Coordinates of C-alpha atoms and ligand atoms in Angstrom, one line a residue:
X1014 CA 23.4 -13.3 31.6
X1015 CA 21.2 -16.3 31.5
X1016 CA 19.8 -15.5 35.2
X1017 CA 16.1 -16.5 35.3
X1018 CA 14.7 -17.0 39.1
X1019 CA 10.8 -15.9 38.5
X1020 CA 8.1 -18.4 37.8
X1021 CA 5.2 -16.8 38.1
X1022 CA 5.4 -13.1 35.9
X1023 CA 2.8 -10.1 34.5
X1024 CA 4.6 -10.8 31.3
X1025 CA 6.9 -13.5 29.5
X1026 CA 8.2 -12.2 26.4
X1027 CA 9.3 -14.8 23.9
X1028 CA 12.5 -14.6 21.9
X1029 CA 15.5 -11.7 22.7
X1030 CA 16.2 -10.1 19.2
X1031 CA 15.3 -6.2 19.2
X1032 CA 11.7 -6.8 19.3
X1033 CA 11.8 -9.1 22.4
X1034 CA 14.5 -6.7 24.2
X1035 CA 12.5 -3.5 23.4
X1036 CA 9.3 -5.0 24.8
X1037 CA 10.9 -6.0 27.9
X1038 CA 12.5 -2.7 28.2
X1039 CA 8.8 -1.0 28.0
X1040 CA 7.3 -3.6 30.0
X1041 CA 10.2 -3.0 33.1
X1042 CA 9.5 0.7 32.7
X1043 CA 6.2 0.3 33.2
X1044 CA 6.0 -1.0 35.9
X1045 CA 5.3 -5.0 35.1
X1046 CA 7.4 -8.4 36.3
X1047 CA 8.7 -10.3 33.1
X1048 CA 10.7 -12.8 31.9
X1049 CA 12.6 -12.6 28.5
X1050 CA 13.0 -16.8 27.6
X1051 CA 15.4 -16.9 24.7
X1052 CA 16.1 -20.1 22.4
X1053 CA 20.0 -19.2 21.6
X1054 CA 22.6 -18.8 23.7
X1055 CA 22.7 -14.6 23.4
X1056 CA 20.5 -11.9 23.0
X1057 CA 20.3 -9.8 19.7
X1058 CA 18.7 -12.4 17.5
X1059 CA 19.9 -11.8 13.9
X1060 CA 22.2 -9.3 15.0
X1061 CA 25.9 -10.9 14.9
X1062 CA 28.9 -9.1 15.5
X1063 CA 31.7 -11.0 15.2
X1064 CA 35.4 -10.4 16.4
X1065 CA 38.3 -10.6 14.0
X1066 CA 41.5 -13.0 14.3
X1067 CA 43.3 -10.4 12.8
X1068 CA 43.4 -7.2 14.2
X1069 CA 41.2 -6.0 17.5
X1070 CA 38.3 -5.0 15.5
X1071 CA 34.8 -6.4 14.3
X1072 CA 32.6 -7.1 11.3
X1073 CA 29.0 -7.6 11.2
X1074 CA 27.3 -11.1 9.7
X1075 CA 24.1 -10.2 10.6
X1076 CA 22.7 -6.6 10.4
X1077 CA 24.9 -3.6 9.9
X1078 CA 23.2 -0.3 8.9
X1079 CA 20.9 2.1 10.0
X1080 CA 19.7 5.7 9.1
X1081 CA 19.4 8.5 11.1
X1082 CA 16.7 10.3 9.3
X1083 CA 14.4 7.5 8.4
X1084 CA 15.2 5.3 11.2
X1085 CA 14.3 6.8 14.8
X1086 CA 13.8 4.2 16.9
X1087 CA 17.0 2.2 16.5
X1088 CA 18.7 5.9 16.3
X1089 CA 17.8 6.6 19.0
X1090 CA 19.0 3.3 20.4
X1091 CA 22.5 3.8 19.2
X1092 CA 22.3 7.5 20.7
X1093 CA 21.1 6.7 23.9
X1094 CA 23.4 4.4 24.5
X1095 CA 26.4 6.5 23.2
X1096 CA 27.6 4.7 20.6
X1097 CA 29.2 6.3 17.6
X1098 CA 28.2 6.0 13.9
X1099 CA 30.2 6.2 10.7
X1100 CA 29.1 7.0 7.2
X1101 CA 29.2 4.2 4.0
X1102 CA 31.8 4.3 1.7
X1103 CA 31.1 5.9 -1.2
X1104 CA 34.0 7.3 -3.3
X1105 CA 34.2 5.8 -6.8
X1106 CA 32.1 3.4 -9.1
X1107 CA 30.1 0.6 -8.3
X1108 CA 30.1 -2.3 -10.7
X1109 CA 27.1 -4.0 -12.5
X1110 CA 27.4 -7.1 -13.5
X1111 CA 24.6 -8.7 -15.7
X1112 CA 23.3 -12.3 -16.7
X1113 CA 25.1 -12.6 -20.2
X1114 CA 28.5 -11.6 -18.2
X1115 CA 28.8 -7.8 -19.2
X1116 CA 30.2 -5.5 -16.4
X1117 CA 29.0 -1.7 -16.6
X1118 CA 30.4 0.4 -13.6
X1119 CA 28.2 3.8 -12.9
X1120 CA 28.7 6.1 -9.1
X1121 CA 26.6 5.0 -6.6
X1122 CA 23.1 5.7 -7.0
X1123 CA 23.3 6.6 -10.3
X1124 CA 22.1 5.1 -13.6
X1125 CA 24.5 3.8 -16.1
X1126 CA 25.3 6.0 -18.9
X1127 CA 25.4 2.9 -21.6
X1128 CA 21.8 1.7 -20.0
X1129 CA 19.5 2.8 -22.9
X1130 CA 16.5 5.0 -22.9
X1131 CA 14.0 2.4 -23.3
X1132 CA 15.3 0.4 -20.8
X1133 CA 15.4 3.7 -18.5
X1134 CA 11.7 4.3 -19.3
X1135 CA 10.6 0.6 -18.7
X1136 CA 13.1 0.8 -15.1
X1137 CA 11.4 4.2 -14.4
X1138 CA 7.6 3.1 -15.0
X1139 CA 8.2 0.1 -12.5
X1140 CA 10.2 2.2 -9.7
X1141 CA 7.0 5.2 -10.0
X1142 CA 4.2 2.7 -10.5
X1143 CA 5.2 0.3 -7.5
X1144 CA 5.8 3.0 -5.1
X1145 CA 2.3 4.7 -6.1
X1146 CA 0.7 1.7 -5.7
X1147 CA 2.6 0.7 -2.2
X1148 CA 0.9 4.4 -1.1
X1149 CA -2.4 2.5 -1.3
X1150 CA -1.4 0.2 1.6
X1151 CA -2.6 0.8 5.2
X1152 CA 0.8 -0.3 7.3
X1153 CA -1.3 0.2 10.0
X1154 CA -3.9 -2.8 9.4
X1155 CA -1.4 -5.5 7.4
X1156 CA -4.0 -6.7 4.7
X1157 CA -6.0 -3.8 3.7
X1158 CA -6.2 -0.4 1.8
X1159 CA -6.3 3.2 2.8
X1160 CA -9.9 4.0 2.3
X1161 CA -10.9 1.0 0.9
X1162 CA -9.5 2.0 -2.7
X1163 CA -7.5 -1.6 -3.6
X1164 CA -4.1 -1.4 -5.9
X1165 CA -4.8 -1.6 -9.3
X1166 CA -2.0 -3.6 -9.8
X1167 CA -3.0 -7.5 -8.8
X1168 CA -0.7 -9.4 -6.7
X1169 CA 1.6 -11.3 -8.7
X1170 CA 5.1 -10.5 -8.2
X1171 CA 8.0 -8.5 -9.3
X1172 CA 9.2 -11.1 -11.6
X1173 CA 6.2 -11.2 -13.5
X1174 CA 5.7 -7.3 -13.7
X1175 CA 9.3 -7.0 -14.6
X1176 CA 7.9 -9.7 -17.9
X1177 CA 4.9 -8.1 -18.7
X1178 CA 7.0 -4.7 -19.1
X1179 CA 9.6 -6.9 -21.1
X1180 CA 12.8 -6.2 -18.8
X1181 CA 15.4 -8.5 -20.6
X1182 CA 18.2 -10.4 -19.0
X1183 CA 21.0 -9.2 -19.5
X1184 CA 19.6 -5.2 -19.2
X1185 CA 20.7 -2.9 -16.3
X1186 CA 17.3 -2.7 -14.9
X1187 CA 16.9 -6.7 -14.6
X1188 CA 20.5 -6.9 -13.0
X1189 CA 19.4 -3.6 -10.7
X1190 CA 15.8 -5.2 -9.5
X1191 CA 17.2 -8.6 -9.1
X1192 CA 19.5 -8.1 -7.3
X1193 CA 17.9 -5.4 -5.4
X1194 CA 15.0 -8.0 -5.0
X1195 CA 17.2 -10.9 -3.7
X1196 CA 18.9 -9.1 -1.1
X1197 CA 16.0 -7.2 0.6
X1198 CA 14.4 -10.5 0.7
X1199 CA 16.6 -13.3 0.3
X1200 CA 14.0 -14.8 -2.4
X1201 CA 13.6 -14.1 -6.4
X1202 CA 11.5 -11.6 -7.8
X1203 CA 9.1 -14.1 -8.9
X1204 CA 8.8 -15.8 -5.3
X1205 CA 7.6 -12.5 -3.0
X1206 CA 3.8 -11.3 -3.8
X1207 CA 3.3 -8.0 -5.1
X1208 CA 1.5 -7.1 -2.2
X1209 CA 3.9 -7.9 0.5
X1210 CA 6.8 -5.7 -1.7
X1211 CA 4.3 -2.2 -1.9
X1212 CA 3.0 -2.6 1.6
X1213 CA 7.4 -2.8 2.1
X1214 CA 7.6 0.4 -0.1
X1215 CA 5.2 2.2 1.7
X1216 CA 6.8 1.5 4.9
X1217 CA 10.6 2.1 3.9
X1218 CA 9.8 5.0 2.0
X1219 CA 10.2 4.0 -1.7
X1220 CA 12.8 2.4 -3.8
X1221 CA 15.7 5.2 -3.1
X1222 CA 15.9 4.6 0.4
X1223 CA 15.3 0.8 0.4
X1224 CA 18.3 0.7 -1.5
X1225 CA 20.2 3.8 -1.0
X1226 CA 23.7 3.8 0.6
X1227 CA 23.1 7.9 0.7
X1228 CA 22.4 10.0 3.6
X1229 CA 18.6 9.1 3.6
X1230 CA 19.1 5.5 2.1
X1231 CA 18.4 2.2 4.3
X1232 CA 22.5 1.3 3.8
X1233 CA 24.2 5.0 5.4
X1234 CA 25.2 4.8 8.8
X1235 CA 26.8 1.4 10.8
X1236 CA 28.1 1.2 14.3
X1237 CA 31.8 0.7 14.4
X1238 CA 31.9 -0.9 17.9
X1239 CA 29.2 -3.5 16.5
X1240 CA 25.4 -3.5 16.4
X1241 CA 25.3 -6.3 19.5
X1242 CA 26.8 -3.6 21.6
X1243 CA 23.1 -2.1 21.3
X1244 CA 21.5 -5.2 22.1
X1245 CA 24.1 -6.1 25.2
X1246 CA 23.3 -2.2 26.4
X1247 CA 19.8 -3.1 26.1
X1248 CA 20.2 -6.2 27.8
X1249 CA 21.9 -5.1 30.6
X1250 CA 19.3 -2.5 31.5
X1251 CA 17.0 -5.3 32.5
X1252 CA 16.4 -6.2 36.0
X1253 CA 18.6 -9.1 37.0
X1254 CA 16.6 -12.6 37.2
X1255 CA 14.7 -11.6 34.2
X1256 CA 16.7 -13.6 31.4
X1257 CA 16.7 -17.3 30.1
X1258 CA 19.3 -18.5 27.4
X1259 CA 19.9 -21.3 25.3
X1260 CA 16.4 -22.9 26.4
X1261 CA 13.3 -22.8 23.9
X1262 CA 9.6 -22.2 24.3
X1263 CA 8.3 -25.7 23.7
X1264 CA 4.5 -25.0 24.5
X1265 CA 2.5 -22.4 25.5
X1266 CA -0.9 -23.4 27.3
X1267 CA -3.3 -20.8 27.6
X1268 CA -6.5 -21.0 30.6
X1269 CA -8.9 -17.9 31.2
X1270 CA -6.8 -15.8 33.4
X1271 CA -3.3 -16.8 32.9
X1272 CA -0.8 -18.9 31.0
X1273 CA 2.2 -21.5 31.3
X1274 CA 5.1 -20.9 29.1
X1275 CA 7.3 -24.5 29.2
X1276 CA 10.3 -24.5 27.8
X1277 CA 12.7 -27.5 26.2
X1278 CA 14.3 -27.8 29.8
X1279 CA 11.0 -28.4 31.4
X1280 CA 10.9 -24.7 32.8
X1281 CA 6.7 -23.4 33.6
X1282 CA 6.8 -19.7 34.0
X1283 CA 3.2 -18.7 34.6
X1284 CA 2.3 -15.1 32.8
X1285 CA -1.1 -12.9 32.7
X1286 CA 0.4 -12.1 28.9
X1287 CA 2.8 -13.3 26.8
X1288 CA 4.4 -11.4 23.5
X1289 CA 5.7 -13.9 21.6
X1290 CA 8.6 -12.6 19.3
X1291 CA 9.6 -15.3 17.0
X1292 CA 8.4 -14.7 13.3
X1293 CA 5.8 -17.0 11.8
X1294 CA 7.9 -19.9 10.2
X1295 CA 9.2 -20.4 13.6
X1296 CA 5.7 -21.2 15.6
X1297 CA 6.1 -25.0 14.2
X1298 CA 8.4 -25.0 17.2
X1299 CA 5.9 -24.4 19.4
X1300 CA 3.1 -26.5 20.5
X1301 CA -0.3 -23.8 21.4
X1302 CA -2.9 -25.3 24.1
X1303 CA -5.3 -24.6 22.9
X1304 CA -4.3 -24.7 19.2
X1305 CA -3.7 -21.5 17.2
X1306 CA -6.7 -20.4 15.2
X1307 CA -6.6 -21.3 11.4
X1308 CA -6.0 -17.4 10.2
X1309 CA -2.3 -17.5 12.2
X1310 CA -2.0 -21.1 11.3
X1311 CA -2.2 -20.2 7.4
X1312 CA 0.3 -17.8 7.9
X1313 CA 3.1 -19.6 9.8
X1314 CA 2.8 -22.6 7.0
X1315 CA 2.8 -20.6 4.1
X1316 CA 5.0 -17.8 5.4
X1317 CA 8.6 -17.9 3.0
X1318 CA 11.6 -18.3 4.4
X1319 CA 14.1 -15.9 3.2
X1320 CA 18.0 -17.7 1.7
X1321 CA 20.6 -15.6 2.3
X1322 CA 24.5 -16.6 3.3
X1323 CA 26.5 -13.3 4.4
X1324 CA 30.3 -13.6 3.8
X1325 CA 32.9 -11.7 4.7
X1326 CA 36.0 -11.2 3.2
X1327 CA 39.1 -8.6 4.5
X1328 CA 42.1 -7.7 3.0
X1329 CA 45.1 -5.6 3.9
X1330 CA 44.6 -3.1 0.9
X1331 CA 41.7 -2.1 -0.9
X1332 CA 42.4 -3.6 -3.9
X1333 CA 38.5 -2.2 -5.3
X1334 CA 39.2 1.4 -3.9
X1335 CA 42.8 1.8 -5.6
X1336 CA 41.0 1.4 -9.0
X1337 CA 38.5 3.9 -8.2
X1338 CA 35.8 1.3 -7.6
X1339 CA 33.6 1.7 -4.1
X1340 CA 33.4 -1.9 -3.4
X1341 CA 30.1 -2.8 -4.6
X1342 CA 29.3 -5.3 -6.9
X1343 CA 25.9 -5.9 -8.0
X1344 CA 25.2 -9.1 -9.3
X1345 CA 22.7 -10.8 -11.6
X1346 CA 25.4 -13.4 -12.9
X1347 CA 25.7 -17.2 -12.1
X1348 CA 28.2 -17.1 -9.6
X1349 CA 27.2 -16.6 -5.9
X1350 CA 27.7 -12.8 -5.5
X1351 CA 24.2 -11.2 -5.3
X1352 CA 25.3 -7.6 -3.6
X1353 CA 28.5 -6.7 -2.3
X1354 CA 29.5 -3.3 0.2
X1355 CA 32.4 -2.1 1.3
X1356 CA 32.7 -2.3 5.3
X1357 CA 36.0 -0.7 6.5
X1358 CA 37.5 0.0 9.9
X1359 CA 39.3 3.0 9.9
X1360 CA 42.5 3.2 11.0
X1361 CA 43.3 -0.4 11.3
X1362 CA 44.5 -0.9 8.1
X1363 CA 42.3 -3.8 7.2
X1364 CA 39.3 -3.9 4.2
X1365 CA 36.4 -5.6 4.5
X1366 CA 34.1 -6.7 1.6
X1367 CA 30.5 -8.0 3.3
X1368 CA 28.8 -10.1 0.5
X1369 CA 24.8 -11.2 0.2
X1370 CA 24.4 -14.7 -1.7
X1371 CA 20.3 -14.3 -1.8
X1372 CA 17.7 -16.3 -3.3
X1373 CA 18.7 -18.3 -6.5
X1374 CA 22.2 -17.3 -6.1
X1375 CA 22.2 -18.6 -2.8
X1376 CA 20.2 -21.8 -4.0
X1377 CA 23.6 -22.8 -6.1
X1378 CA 26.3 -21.5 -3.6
X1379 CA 25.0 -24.0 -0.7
X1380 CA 23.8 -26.6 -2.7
X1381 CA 25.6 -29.8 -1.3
X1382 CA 28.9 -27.7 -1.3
X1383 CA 31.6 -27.7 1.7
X1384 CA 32.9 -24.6 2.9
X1385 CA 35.9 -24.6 0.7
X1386 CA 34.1 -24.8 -2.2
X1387 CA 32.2 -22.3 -1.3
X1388 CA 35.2 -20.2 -0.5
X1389 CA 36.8 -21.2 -3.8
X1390 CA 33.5 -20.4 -5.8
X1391 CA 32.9 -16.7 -4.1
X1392 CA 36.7 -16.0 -4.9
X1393 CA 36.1 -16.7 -8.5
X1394 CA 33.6 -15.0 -8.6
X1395 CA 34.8 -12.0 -7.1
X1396 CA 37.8 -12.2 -9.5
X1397 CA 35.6 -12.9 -12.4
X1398 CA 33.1 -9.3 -12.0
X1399 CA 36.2 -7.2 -10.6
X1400 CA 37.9 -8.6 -13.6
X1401 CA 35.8 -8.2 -16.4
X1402 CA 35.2 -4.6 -15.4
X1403 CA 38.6 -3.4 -14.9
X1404 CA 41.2 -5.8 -16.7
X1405 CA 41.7 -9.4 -16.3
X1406 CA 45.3 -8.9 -15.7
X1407 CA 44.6 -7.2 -12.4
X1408 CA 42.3 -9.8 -10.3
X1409 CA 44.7 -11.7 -9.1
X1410 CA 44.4 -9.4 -5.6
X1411 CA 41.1 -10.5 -4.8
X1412 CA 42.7 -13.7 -3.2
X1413 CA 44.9 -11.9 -1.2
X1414 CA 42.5 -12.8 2.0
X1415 CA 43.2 -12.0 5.3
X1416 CA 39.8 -13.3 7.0
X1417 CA 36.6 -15.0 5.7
X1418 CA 34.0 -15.6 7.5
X1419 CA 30.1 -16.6 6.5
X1420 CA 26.9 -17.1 8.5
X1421 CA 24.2 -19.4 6.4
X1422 CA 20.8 -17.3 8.0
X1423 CA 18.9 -20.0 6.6
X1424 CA 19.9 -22.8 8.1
X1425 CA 20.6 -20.7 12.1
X1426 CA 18.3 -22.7 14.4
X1427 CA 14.8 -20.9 15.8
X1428 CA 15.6 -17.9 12.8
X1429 CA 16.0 -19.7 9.6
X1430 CA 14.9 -17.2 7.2
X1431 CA 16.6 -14.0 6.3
X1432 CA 16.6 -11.3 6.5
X1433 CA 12.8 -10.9 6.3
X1434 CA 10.0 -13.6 6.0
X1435 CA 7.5 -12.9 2.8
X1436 CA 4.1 -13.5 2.0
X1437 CA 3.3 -15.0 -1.5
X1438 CA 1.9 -14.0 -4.5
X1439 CA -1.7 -13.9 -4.3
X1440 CA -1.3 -14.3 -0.2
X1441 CA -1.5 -10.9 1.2
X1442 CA -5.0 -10.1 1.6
X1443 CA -5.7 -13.6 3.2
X1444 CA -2.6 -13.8 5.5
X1445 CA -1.2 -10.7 6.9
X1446 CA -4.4 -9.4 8.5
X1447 CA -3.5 -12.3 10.9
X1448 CA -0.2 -10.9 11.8
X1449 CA -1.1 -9.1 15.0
X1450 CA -4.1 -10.3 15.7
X1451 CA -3.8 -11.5 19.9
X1452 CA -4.9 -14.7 20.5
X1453 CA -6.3 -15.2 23.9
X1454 CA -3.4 -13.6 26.2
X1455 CA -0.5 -14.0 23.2
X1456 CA 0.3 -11.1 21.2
X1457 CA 2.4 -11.1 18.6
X1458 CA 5.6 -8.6 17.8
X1459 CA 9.2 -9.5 15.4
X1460 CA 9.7 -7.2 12.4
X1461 CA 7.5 -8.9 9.9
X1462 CA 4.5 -7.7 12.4
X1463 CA 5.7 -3.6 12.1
X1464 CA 4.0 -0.8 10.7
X1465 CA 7.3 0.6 9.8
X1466 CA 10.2 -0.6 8.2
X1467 CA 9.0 -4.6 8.6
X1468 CA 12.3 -6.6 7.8
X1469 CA 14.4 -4.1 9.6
X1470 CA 16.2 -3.0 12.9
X1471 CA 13.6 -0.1 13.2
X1472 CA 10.5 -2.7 12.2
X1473 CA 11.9 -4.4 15.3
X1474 CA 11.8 -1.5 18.3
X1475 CA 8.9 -0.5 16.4
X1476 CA 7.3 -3.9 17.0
X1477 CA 8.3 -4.1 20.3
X1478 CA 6.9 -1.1 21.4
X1479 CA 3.8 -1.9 19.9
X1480 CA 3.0 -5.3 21.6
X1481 CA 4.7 -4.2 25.0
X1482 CA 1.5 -1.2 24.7
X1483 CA -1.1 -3.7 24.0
X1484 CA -0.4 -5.4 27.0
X1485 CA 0.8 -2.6 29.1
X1486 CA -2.8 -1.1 28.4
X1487 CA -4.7 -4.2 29.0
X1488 CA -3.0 -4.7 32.7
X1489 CA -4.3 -1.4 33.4
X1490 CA -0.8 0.4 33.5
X1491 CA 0.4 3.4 31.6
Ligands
FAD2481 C1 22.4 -11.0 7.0 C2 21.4 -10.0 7.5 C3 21.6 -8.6 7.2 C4 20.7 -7.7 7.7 N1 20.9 -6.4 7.5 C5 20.2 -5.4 8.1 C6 20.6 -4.1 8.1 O1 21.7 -3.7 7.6 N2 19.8 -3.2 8.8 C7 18.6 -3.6 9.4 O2 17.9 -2.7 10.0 N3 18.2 -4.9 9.4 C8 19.0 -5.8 8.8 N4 18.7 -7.1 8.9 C9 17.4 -7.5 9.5 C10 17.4 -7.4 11.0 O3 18.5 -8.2 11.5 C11 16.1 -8.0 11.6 O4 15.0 -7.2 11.1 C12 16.0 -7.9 13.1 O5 17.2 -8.3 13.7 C13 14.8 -8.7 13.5 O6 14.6 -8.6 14.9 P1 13.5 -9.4 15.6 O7 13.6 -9.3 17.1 O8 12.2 -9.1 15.0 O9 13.7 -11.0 15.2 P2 15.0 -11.9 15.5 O10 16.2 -11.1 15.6 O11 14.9 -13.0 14.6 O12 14.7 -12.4 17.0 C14 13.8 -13.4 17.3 C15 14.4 -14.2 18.4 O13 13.4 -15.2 18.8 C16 14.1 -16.4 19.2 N5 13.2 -17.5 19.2 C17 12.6 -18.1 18.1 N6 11.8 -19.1 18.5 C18 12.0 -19.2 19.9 C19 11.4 -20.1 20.8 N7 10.6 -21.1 20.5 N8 11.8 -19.9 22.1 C20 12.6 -18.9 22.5 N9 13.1 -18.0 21.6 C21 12.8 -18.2 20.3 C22 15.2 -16.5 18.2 O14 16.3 -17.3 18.6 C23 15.6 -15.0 18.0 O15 16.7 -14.7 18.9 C24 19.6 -8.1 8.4 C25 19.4 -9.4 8.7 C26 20.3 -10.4 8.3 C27 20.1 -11.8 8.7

């Protein structure tokens, strides 16, 4: 695929996840010469399908789900390109499993019935107040309020809301939000900023469907024939001569009418605009001619990289399902186990458990550990919540493994955050304005820059779209 003959283009687009493919995709349609220059070896970015040993199937260590009502764009991807969907698995209890080792299961979605009313009332005023306040954000224009009218609640974090409303450890609603917390963002509820989680409300459409696995929640449909499909469809609908793999923007220079693009192999390709793809941790790789202004500066060095490992684990039988449990385990314990869903492929008789280690619980799981020990720990683990909520007698099935397989998105060279970058407490006002901002001929796209769903698939396309317009418009074609 890596087929890249141009050296002179309208437009060089930076980076080949959904943002970069998309805005090639609109560029071609309209009209424009391009070249997509990609640091890894594929297309799709975080997206990672990978085959099974086992059986002729595939799991997902990357991205997985999408909704269908929420989530248009990358819907309409997976339409488009004919691709069928199938709905989460949600017959039977999920299991809670809190910091002083108690397991509570409850259906999904649903509230525990031992949580008690206080702690109900204390969830509930955090759930309503965050996603009123997040309806204050403009998504449009990253840093500022709709009509001026600022939250009233200051930009701390979760964490410290979660204190000052005296969520204990051990409670349902501290397991709930930090583990909710950890896995949206791969950081702890103290490390995000206030700010960046409502704006993230506001554009996923509250709590429910940032968390949901229900039909309008962010975790309800996945692609059975594997999310890169969408991004290989996507790639192949690109004129040929158009790609570059496996060789990294090292520079960009910028002059008044054009600019050079250089990449590690010593590659020019000169562009009238480039839309640079890569989220803001990731511009350290790049060295800007002339250098980038102190506003985007500020926010690629202070931008957080999100920790999160993704293991997956299949089995022959569903041990979870025949004890009328739905394969997710929600985790605020010590052990590495932050979320857990069920991800089965019908039919093929295999079982697949796909597990989020995220923020602190990631911290300890990699720490200096090999990947035995890790293996050895996540087991344990696994047999420790499934055992404490249904009978220690009976985990013993949890190490019946057939495959396991994990992907460390911290440490994956050129993404090395997952699955979102954040903005710090007290950070939001002063960095995010710079997101979009174009500098000279660059403009800016990834998730992290979308006015929808920033983080996701959707904030992606949505992205793409966007930058591929500004510059679409500013070459004078439509
Ligand atoms: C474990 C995990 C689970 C997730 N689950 C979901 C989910 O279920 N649903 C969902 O919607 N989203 C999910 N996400 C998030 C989703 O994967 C991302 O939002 C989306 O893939 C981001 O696309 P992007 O194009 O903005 O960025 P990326 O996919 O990060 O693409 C950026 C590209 O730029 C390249 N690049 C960087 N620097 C350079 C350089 N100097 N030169 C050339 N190329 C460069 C990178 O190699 C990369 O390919 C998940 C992510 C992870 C990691």
């Amino acid at each position: 695929m890596s087929n890249l003959t141009a050296t002179s283009v309208d437009v060089a687009v930076i980076g080949a996840g959904f943002a970069g493919l998309q805005a090639a995709l609109d560029v071609q349609k309209a009209g424009l010469s391009y070249a997509l220059i990609e640091a890894n070896d594929r297309v799709g970015g975080k997206t990672l399908t990978t085959d099974l040993g086992s059986i002729d199937g595939v799991v997902e260590l990357g991205p997985t789900w999408i909704n269908n009502v929420t989530q248009p764009r990358i819907t309409s991807l997976v339409e488009g390109y004919n691709l069928t969907t199938a709905v989460q698995y949600l017959e039977g209890l999920g299991v809670f499993f809190s910091s002083n080792g108690t397991a509570i299961a409850a259906p999904a979605g649903s509230i525990p019935e031992s949580a008690t009313e206080e702690e109900l009332a204390k969830l509930e005023a955090i759930l309503t107040l965050t996603e009123l306040e997040g309806q204050k954000f403009d998504t449009e224009r990253p840093g500022q309020w709709v009509n001026g009218s600022a939250p009233l609640l200051p930009d701390t974090s979760l964490g410290k809301f979660m204190e000052e409303k005296g969520i204990e450890q051990g409670s349902f609603a501290y397991t709930f939000l930090t583990a909710s917390h950890r896995t949206i963002f791969g950081l702890d509820p103290s490390e995000v900023g206030m700010h960046y989680l409502l704006d993230l409300l506001k554009q996923c459409h509250g709590w429910q469907s940032l968390t949901g696995d229900h039909a309008e929640g962010a975790q309800y449909l996945w692609v059975p024939e594997g999310i890169r499909a969408v991004a290989e469809h996507m790639a192949n609908d690109l004129r040929h001569g158009t790609v570059s793999l496996g060789d990294p923007v090292t520079h960009i220079f910028q002059a008044n009418s054009s600019t050079t693009v250089r990449t590690k192999s010593g590659r020019n390709i000169t562009a009238k605009k480039v839309i640079l793809t890569a989220a803001s941790h990731t511009y350290t790789h790049i060295n800007f001619t002339p250098a980038l202004p102190r506003s985007k500066r500020e926010l690629a060095i202070n931008t957080l990289r999100g920790r999160t490992i993704k293991t997956l684990i299949t089995y022959r039988s569903p041990w979870w399902r025949e004890l009328g449990l739905l394969g997710k385990f929600t985790s605020a314990g010590k052990g590495p186990i932050t979320t857990t869903w069920e991800l089965s492929y019908n039919n093929t008789g295999l079982y697949a458990l796909a597990i989020f280690s995220a923020g602190a619980d990631y911290d300890t799981f990699v720490n200096g550990t090999t990947a035995l020990e890790r293996q050895a720990a996540m087991l344990d683990d696994l047999a420790g919540i499934f055992g404490t909520a249904v009978g220690q007698s009976k985990k013993d099935v949890v190490y019946n493994v057939v495959e396991y397989l994990e992907r460390d998105w911290y440490e994956e060279p050129y993404i090395e955050s997952s699955p979102i970058a954040s903005i710090g407490p007290g950070d939001f006002a002063r960095l995010a304005p710079a997101l979009r901002d174009v500098v000279g001929h660059v403009h800016f796209s990834g998730t992290e820059t979308a006015s929808v769903w920033k983080g996701y698939l959707e904030g992606a396309v949505d992205s793409g779209n966007r930058a591929a317009k500004e510059v679409i418009e500013l070459l004078g074609r439509n």
